[in-house]
Tab-separated table of C-alpha atoms in Angstrom:
chain	number	residue	atom	x	y	z
A	1	MET	CA	40.443	105.218	-71.587
A	2	THR	CA	44.527	105.877	-71.410
A	3	VAL	CA	46.232	103.953	-74.398
A	4	PRO	CA	49.853	102.623	-72.408
A	5	GLY	CA	53.144	104.422	-74.133
A	6	LEU	CA	55.751	102.044	-75.970
A	7	ASP	CA	57.903	103.202	-72.533
A	8	GLN	CA	55.175	102.334	-70.341
A	9	PRO	CA	54.819	98.037	-69.852
A	10	ALA	CA	51.185	96.321	-70.581
A	11	ALA	CA	49.243	95.500	-68.117
A	12	GLU	CA	50.309	91.522	-66.405
A	13	ASP	CA	48.059	88.992	-67.746
A	14	ASP	CA	45.925	87.957	-65.524
A	15	PHE	CA	44.964	84.451	-67.135
A	16	GLU	CA	49.226	83.930	-67.496
A	17	GLU	CA	51.117	81.721	-66.090
A	18	ASP	CA	53.925	79.864	-65.697
A	19	LEU	CA	53.188	76.775	-67.003
A	20	PRO	CA	55.392	73.108	-66.649
A	21	PRO	CA	55.587	71.929	-70.738
A	22	PRO	CA	53.653	68.853	-71.114
A	23	PRO	CA	55.027	65.794	-70.924
A	24	PRO	CA	55.572	64.093	-74.833
A	25	VAL	CA	53.113	62.027	-76.207
A	26	GLY	CA	54.010	57.875	-75.580
A	27	LYS	CA	57.045	58.647	-73.190
A	28	MET	CA	58.460	55.718	-72.091
A	29	ARG	CA	59.003	55.061	-68.129
A	30	ASP	CA	60.240	52.543	-65.848
A	31	THR	CA	57.371	52.834	-63.080
A	32	ARG	CA	53.656	53.811	-63.146
A	33	ALA	CA	51.677	55.858	-61.750
A	34	LYS	CA	49.384	53.864	-58.607
A	35	VAL	CA	45.955	55.306	-57.593
A	36	ALA	CA	43.562	53.759	-54.791
A	37	CYS	CA	40.553	51.793	-55.967
A	38	PRO	CA	37.599	54.190	-55.144
A	39	MET	CA	35.865	51.249	-53.181
A	40	CYS	CA	38.337	49.396	-50.958
A	41	GLY	CA	41.034	51.506	-50.816
A	42	GLY	CA	43.146	49.512	-52.260
A	43	GLU	CA	46.874	50.288	-53.810
A	44	VAL	CA	46.070	49.637	-58.241
A	45	LEU	CA	47.227	51.016	-61.250
A	46	ALA	CA	46.216	54.180	-62.967
A	47	ALA	CA	45.164	52.143	-66.118
A	48	ALA	CA	43.337	49.764	-64.169
A	49	LYS	CA	40.183	48.596	-65.193
A	50	ARG	CA	39.636	46.691	-62.372
A	51	CYS	CA	41.063	46.047	-58.649
A	52	LYS	CA	43.131	43.582	-58.542
A	53	HIS	CA	41.897	43.890	-54.380
A	54	CYS	CA	37.504	43.265	-54.752
A	55	GLY	CA	36.997	43.454	-58.244
A	56	GLU	CA	35.465	46.422	-58.823
A	57	ASP	CA	34.653	47.803	-62.836
A	58	LEU	CA	37.349	50.625	-63.019
A	59	SER	CA	36.949	51.176	-66.648
A	60	PRO	CA	35.649	54.861	-66.956
A	61	ALA	CA	31.702	55.690	-67.027
A	62	GLY	CA	30.023	55.421	-71.623
A	63	GLY	CA	32.900	53.001	-72.566
A	64	ASP	CA	32.339	50.307	-74.191
A	65	GLU	CA	32.531	46.940	-72.490
A	66	ALA	CA	33.300	44.691	-74.913
A	67	VAL	CA	37.134	46.944	-75.982
A	68	SER	CA	38.363	48.194	-73.105
A	69	GLY	CA	41.558	50.479	-74.339
A	70	ALA	CA	45.722	50.958	-72.840
A	71	THR	CA	45.516	54.074	-71.257
A	72	GLY	CA	48.574	53.291	-69.607
A	73	GLU	CA	51.946	55.536	-69.556
A	74	LEU	CA	54.184	52.989	-71.521
A	75	THR	CA	56.262	51.000	-69.624
A	76	LYS	CA	59.889	48.978	-70.685
A	77	ILE	CA	59.877	46.046	-69.600
A	78	GLU	CA	61.963	43.148	-68.332
A	79	ALA	CA	61.740	39.243	-69.380
A	80	GLY	CA	61.855	37.555	-66.340
A	81	GLU	CA	58.853	38.975	-64.493
A	82	VAL	CA	56.832	38.818	-67.530
A	83	ILE	CA	57.299	35.496	-67.838
A	84	GLY	CA	56.825	34.779	-64.068
A	85	SER	CA	53.045	36.613	-63.911
A	86	ALA	CA	52.020	35.289	-66.812
A	87	TRP	CA	52.569	31.578	-64.809
A	88	LYS	CA	50.863	32.743	-62.300
A	89	VAL	CA	47.992	33.707	-64.115
A	90	TYR	CA	48.293	30.472	-65.869
A	91	LEU	CA	48.054	28.672	-62.707
A	92	LYS	CA	45.178	30.465	-61.677
A	93	ASN	CA	43.494	30.033	-65.154
A	94	LEU	CA	44.341	26.923	-65.833
A	95	ALA	CA	41.528	25.024	-67.293
A	96	PRO	CA	40.716	27.255	-69.421
A	97	CYS	CA	43.376	28.557	-71.080
A	98	LEU	CA	44.079	24.878	-71.147
A	99	VAL	CA	41.279	23.872	-72.586
A	100	GLY	CA	40.343	27.297	-74.646
A	101	SER	CA	44.670	27.012	-76.583
A	102	PHE	CA	43.799	22.554	-76.925
A	103	LEU	CA	40.231	23.050	-79.274
A	104	VAL	CA	42.172	26.397	-81.094
A	105	ASN	CA	44.924	23.716	-82.944
A	106	LEU	CA	42.567	20.758	-83.134
A	107	LEU	CA	40.056	22.110	-84.833
A	108	SER	CA	42.058	23.778	-87.170
A	109	GLN	CA	43.457	20.895	-88.161
A	110	LEU	CA	40.668	18.888	-88.152
A	111	VAL	CA	39.417	21.789	-91.052
A	112	THR	CA	42.346	20.911	-92.479
A	113	ILE	CA	41.500	17.955	-93.371
A	114	PRO	CA	39.419	18.539	-96.192
A	115	GLN	CA	42.010	20.346	-98.604
A	116	GLN	CA	44.656	16.854	-97.725
A	117	ILE	CA	41.947	14.774	-99.793
A	118	ILE	CA	39.433	16.024	-101.702
A	119	PRO	CA	41.127	17.914	-104.377
A	120	GLY	CA	43.580	14.893	-104.616
A	121	LEU	CA	40.642	12.861	-105.468
A	122	VAL	CA	39.153	15.175	-107.889
A	123	MET	CA	42.690	15.528	-109.915
A	124	GLY	CA	42.963	11.923	-110.034
A	125	ASP	CA	46.477	11.370	-111.650
A	126	GLY	CA	46.250	14.262	-113.176
A	127	GLU	CA	45.330	12.892	-116.852
A	128	ASP	CA	42.162	15.352	-117.056
A	129	PRO	CA	43.155	18.781	-117.494
A	130	THR	CA	39.534	19.632	-116.017
A	131	GLY	CA	39.956	17.619	-113.329
A	132	VAL	CA	43.180	19.287	-112.337
A	133	MET	CA	41.611	22.418	-112.433
A	134	VAL	CA	38.435	21.642	-110.354
A	135	GLY	CA	41.157	19.960	-107.773
A	136	LEU	CA	43.497	23.661	-107.575
A	137	ALA	CA	40.525	25.818	-106.909
A	138	MET	CA	39.474	23.715	-104.539
A	139	LEU	CA	42.466	23.071	-102.966
A	140	LEU	CA	42.431	27.380	-102.616
A	141	GLY	CA	39.558	27.316	-101.737
A	142	PHE	CA	40.178	24.247	-98.990
A	143	MET	CA	43.151	26.655	-97.586
A	144	ALA	CA	40.860	30.079	-97.934
A	145	MET	CA	39.001	28.343	-95.586
A	146	SER	CA	41.589	27.398	-93.449
A	147	PHE	CA	43.370	30.662	-93.228
A	148	CYS	CA	40.103	31.898	-92.092
A	149	VAL	CA	38.564	29.421	-89.127
A	150	GLY	CA	42.164	29.804	-87.561
A	151	ALA	CA	41.856	33.271	-87.650
A	152	PHE	CA	38.706	33.711	-86.021
A	153	LEU	CA	40.017	31.455	-83.169
A	154	GLN	CA	43.367	32.860	-82.928
A	155	ILE	CA	41.565	36.100	-82.517
A	156	GLY	CA	39.199	34.474	-79.801
A	157	LEU	CA	41.776	32.382	-77.823
A	158	CYS	CA	43.612	36.016	-77.881
A	159	GLN	CA	40.078	37.544	-76.267
A	160	LEU	CA	40.644	35.030	-73.463
A	161	PHE	CA	44.121	35.326	-72.243
A	162	LEU	CA	43.853	38.903	-71.800
A	163	LYS	CA	41.094	38.077	-69.535
A	164	ALA	CA	43.377	35.792	-67.704
A	165	ALA	CA	46.042	38.564	-67.471
A	166	ARG	CA	43.376	41.215	-66.430
A	167	GLY	CA	42.052	38.618	-63.984
A	168	GLU	CA	38.556	38.731	-65.764
A	169	ASP	CA	36.373	35.459	-66.076
A	170	PRO	CA	38.070	34.288	-69.013
A	171	GLN	CA	35.933	30.861	-70.298
A	172	ILE	CA	36.413	28.976	-73.042
A	173	GLY	CA	33.289	30.288	-75.340
A	174	ASP	CA	35.150	33.022	-75.300
A	175	ILE	CA	37.001	31.338	-78.566
A	176	PHE	CA	33.951	32.009	-80.447
A	177	SER	CA	34.349	35.408	-80.189
A	178	GLY	CA	36.378	36.865	-82.478
A	179	GLY	CA	33.746	37.965	-84.925
A	180	LYS	CA	34.400	41.192	-84.096
A	181	PHE	CA	37.715	41.618	-84.534
A	182	PHE	CA	37.836	38.612	-87.358
A	183	LEU	CA	38.109	40.487	-90.948
A	184	ARG	CA	41.003	42.971	-89.241
A	185	TYR	CA	42.713	40.529	-87.562
A	186	ALA	CA	43.330	38.349	-90.820
A	187	ILE	CA	44.244	40.533	-92.574
A	188	SER	CA	46.906	42.213	-90.310
A	189	LEU	CA	47.640	38.757	-90.126
A	190	VAL	CA	48.905	38.841	-93.669
A	191	LEU	CA	50.267	41.379	-94.006
A	192	PHE	CA	52.549	40.451	-91.306
A	193	SER	CA	52.532	37.284	-92.426
A	194	ILE	CA	53.683	38.586	-95.513
A	195	ALA	CA	56.518	41.474	-94.050
A	196	PHE	CA	57.935	38.413	-91.444
A	197	GLY	CA	58.540	36.125	-93.908
A	198	ILE	CA	60.317	38.714	-96.966
A	199	GLY	CA	62.505	39.581	-94.239
A	200	MET	CA	63.474	35.960	-93.302
A	201	VAL	CA	64.866	35.835	-96.831
A	202	LEU	CA	66.589	38.612	-97.021
A	203	CYS	CA	68.487	37.881	-93.612
A	204	ILE	CA	66.573	36.651	-91.353
A	205	ILE	CA	67.857	39.658	-88.725
A	206	PRO	CA	64.718	41.737	-90.685
A	207	GLY	CA	62.430	38.756	-90.312
A	208	ILE	CA	62.718	38.394	-86.347
A	209	LEU	CA	63.441	42.482	-86.120
A	210	VAL	CA	59.738	42.324	-87.689
A	211	SER	CA	58.696	40.111	-85.010
A	212	CYS	CA	59.897	41.566	-82.348
A	213	MET	CA	57.945	45.495	-83.330
A	214	PHE	CA	54.544	43.721	-84.348
A	215	TYR	CA	54.736	40.948	-81.280
A	216	PRO	CA	51.443	43.320	-79.432
A	217	PHE	CA	49.395	43.719	-82.304
A	218	ALA	CA	46.632	40.714	-81.935
A	219	TYR	CA	46.097	42.894	-78.417
A	220	VAL	CA	46.061	46.094	-79.354
A	221	ILE	CA	43.430	44.809	-82.099
A	222	VAL	CA	41.495	43.432	-79.039
A	223	ALA	CA	42.184	46.036	-76.253
A	224	GLU	CA	42.239	49.035	-78.192
A	225	ASN	CA	39.864	47.769	-80.896
A	226	SER	CA	42.387	50.433	-83.945
A	227	LYS	CA	40.887	50.407	-87.280
A	228	GLY	CA	42.293	48.983	-90.579
A	229	ILE	CA	46.310	48.364	-89.695
A	230	ASP	CA	46.997	51.065	-87.587
A	231	CYS	CA	47.973	48.354	-84.396
A	232	PHE	CA	50.734	48.103	-86.642
A	233	SER	CA	52.224	51.637	-86.244
A	234	ARG	CA	50.371	51.940	-82.485
A	235	SER	CA	52.672	47.371	-81.691
A	236	GLN	CA	55.329	49.707	-82.479
A	237	GLU	CA	54.935	53.003	-80.395
A	238	ILE	CA	54.352	50.070	-78.215
A	239	THR	CA	57.752	48.446	-78.332
A	240	LYS	CA	59.877	50.549	-79.032
A	241	GLY	CA	62.687	49.931	-76.159
A	242	ASN	CA	61.311	46.647	-75.027
A	243	LEU	CA	62.887	45.401	-78.111
A	244	LEU	CA	65.261	43.339	-76.885
A	245	GLN	CA	62.987	41.692	-73.209
A	246	ILE	CA	61.005	41.159	-76.639
A	247	PHE	CA	63.203	38.843	-78.330
A	248	VAL	CA	64.327	37.230	-74.839
A	249	LEU	CA	60.667	35.949	-74.159
A	250	MET	CA	60.413	34.729	-77.941
A	251	LEU	CA	63.583	32.742	-77.217
A	252	ALA	CA	62.321	31.759	-74.082
A	253	GLY	CA	59.100	31.095	-75.080
A	254	ALA	CA	60.815	28.784	-78.273
A	255	GLY	CA	62.272	26.954	-75.612
A	256	ILE	CA	60.124	26.107	-73.236
A	257	ASN	CA	58.151	25.084	-76.502
A	258	LEU	CA	60.391	22.949	-77.694
A	259	LEU	CA	61.217	20.893	-74.155
A	260	GLY	CA	57.571	20.242	-74.864
A	261	ILE	CA	57.680	18.901	-77.468
A	262	LEU	CA	60.772	16.344	-76.439
A	263	ALA	CA	58.052	15.020	-74.289
A	264	LEU	CA	56.781	13.026	-76.742
A	265	CYS	CA	54.945	15.581	-77.741
A	266	VAL	CA	51.824	15.640	-75.142
A	267	GLY	CA	54.181	18.423	-72.932
A	268	ALA	CA	53.386	20.981	-76.293
A	269	ILE	CA	49.263	20.610	-74.872
A	270	PHE	CA	51.025	22.160	-71.621
A	271	THR	CA	53.234	24.331	-73.023
A	272	LEU	CA	51.976	26.492	-75.770
A	273	PRO	CA	49.570	28.325	-73.832
A	274	LEU	CA	51.867	29.245	-70.884
A	275	THR	CA	54.171	31.438	-73.787
A	276	LEU	CA	51.094	32.212	-75.933
A	277	LEU	CA	50.203	34.360	-72.714
A	278	PHE	CA	53.860	36.017	-72.161
A	279	THR	CA	52.925	38.110	-74.956
A	280	ALA	CA	49.098	39.331	-73.368
A	281	VAL	CA	50.568	40.096	-70.232
A	282	ALA	CA	53.773	41.375	-71.829
A	283	TYR	CA	51.100	44.044	-73.828
A	284	LEU	CA	49.235	45.356	-70.714
A	285	LYS	CA	52.236	45.416	-69.064
A	286	MET	CA	54.413	47.189	-72.165
A	287	THR	CA	50.675	49.426	-71.888
A	288	GLY	CA	51.294	50.341	-67.975
A	289	GLN	CA	48.206	48.540	-67.085
A	290	GLU	CA	47.576	45.693	-64.443
A	291	VAL	CA	48.102	42.771	-64.582
A	292	VAL	CA	46.643	40.594	-62.333
A	293	GLU	CA	48.069	39.670	-58.927
A	294	VAL	CA	48.502	36.032	-57.499
């Protein structure tokens, strides 16, 4: 065996070659990679879960059928494009979006009726300390119940809107399918509300910033099955570089809903589901996923 001297070059490693550095994780880009559908050959986003042309299921084999994770590259969005896409999705799925949103709001309001009536009857004129204590305990219990019912229905509505935006088949019954995500969403909603409230008390602007940074946290829970409160760190990653456009979306949504309220409040029944769809569509676009084309 001959050992090369110090002045002799070592043998070239056959397994070593110059490779380009891997792209940075989570890097923002303005364009989205597209691939051909294996069934019809139509062009779809690489992260698409279903072909928009033929409806072929493009989810990875063996994946979780109930939850589709976001695998696309993070993308910058335009508020106008999101609003236009949401409008088309809304018109295509008018019945489930409209009825689902109406039922969620109706049931959320109905469940608050007991807390408005029963504690007052128990406390009476407030002269009986025992009655007051029992009434307050009942009030807190009914408030907790109202919050839980509302959170359960809201996360179910997110699933309905997500299906609509992906071009799947949303059903009104989807609003009752949030059990799997309820606890995580309820805890995250409480934390979000606290952070938002503190931000608004401090100087309003921090509250707005919190709303923009965590804008899609509910959809991160549903679409990516995020664990614990990971939805917040993931939301920050997704919204980085999109905060201004998200703020524009929030302003547009507030303006549209205000017009609905001014139309004898009846218009809000039609405007609310549209503005809620903004978040679903924005989430899909920011994570490089396919939004159905109508």
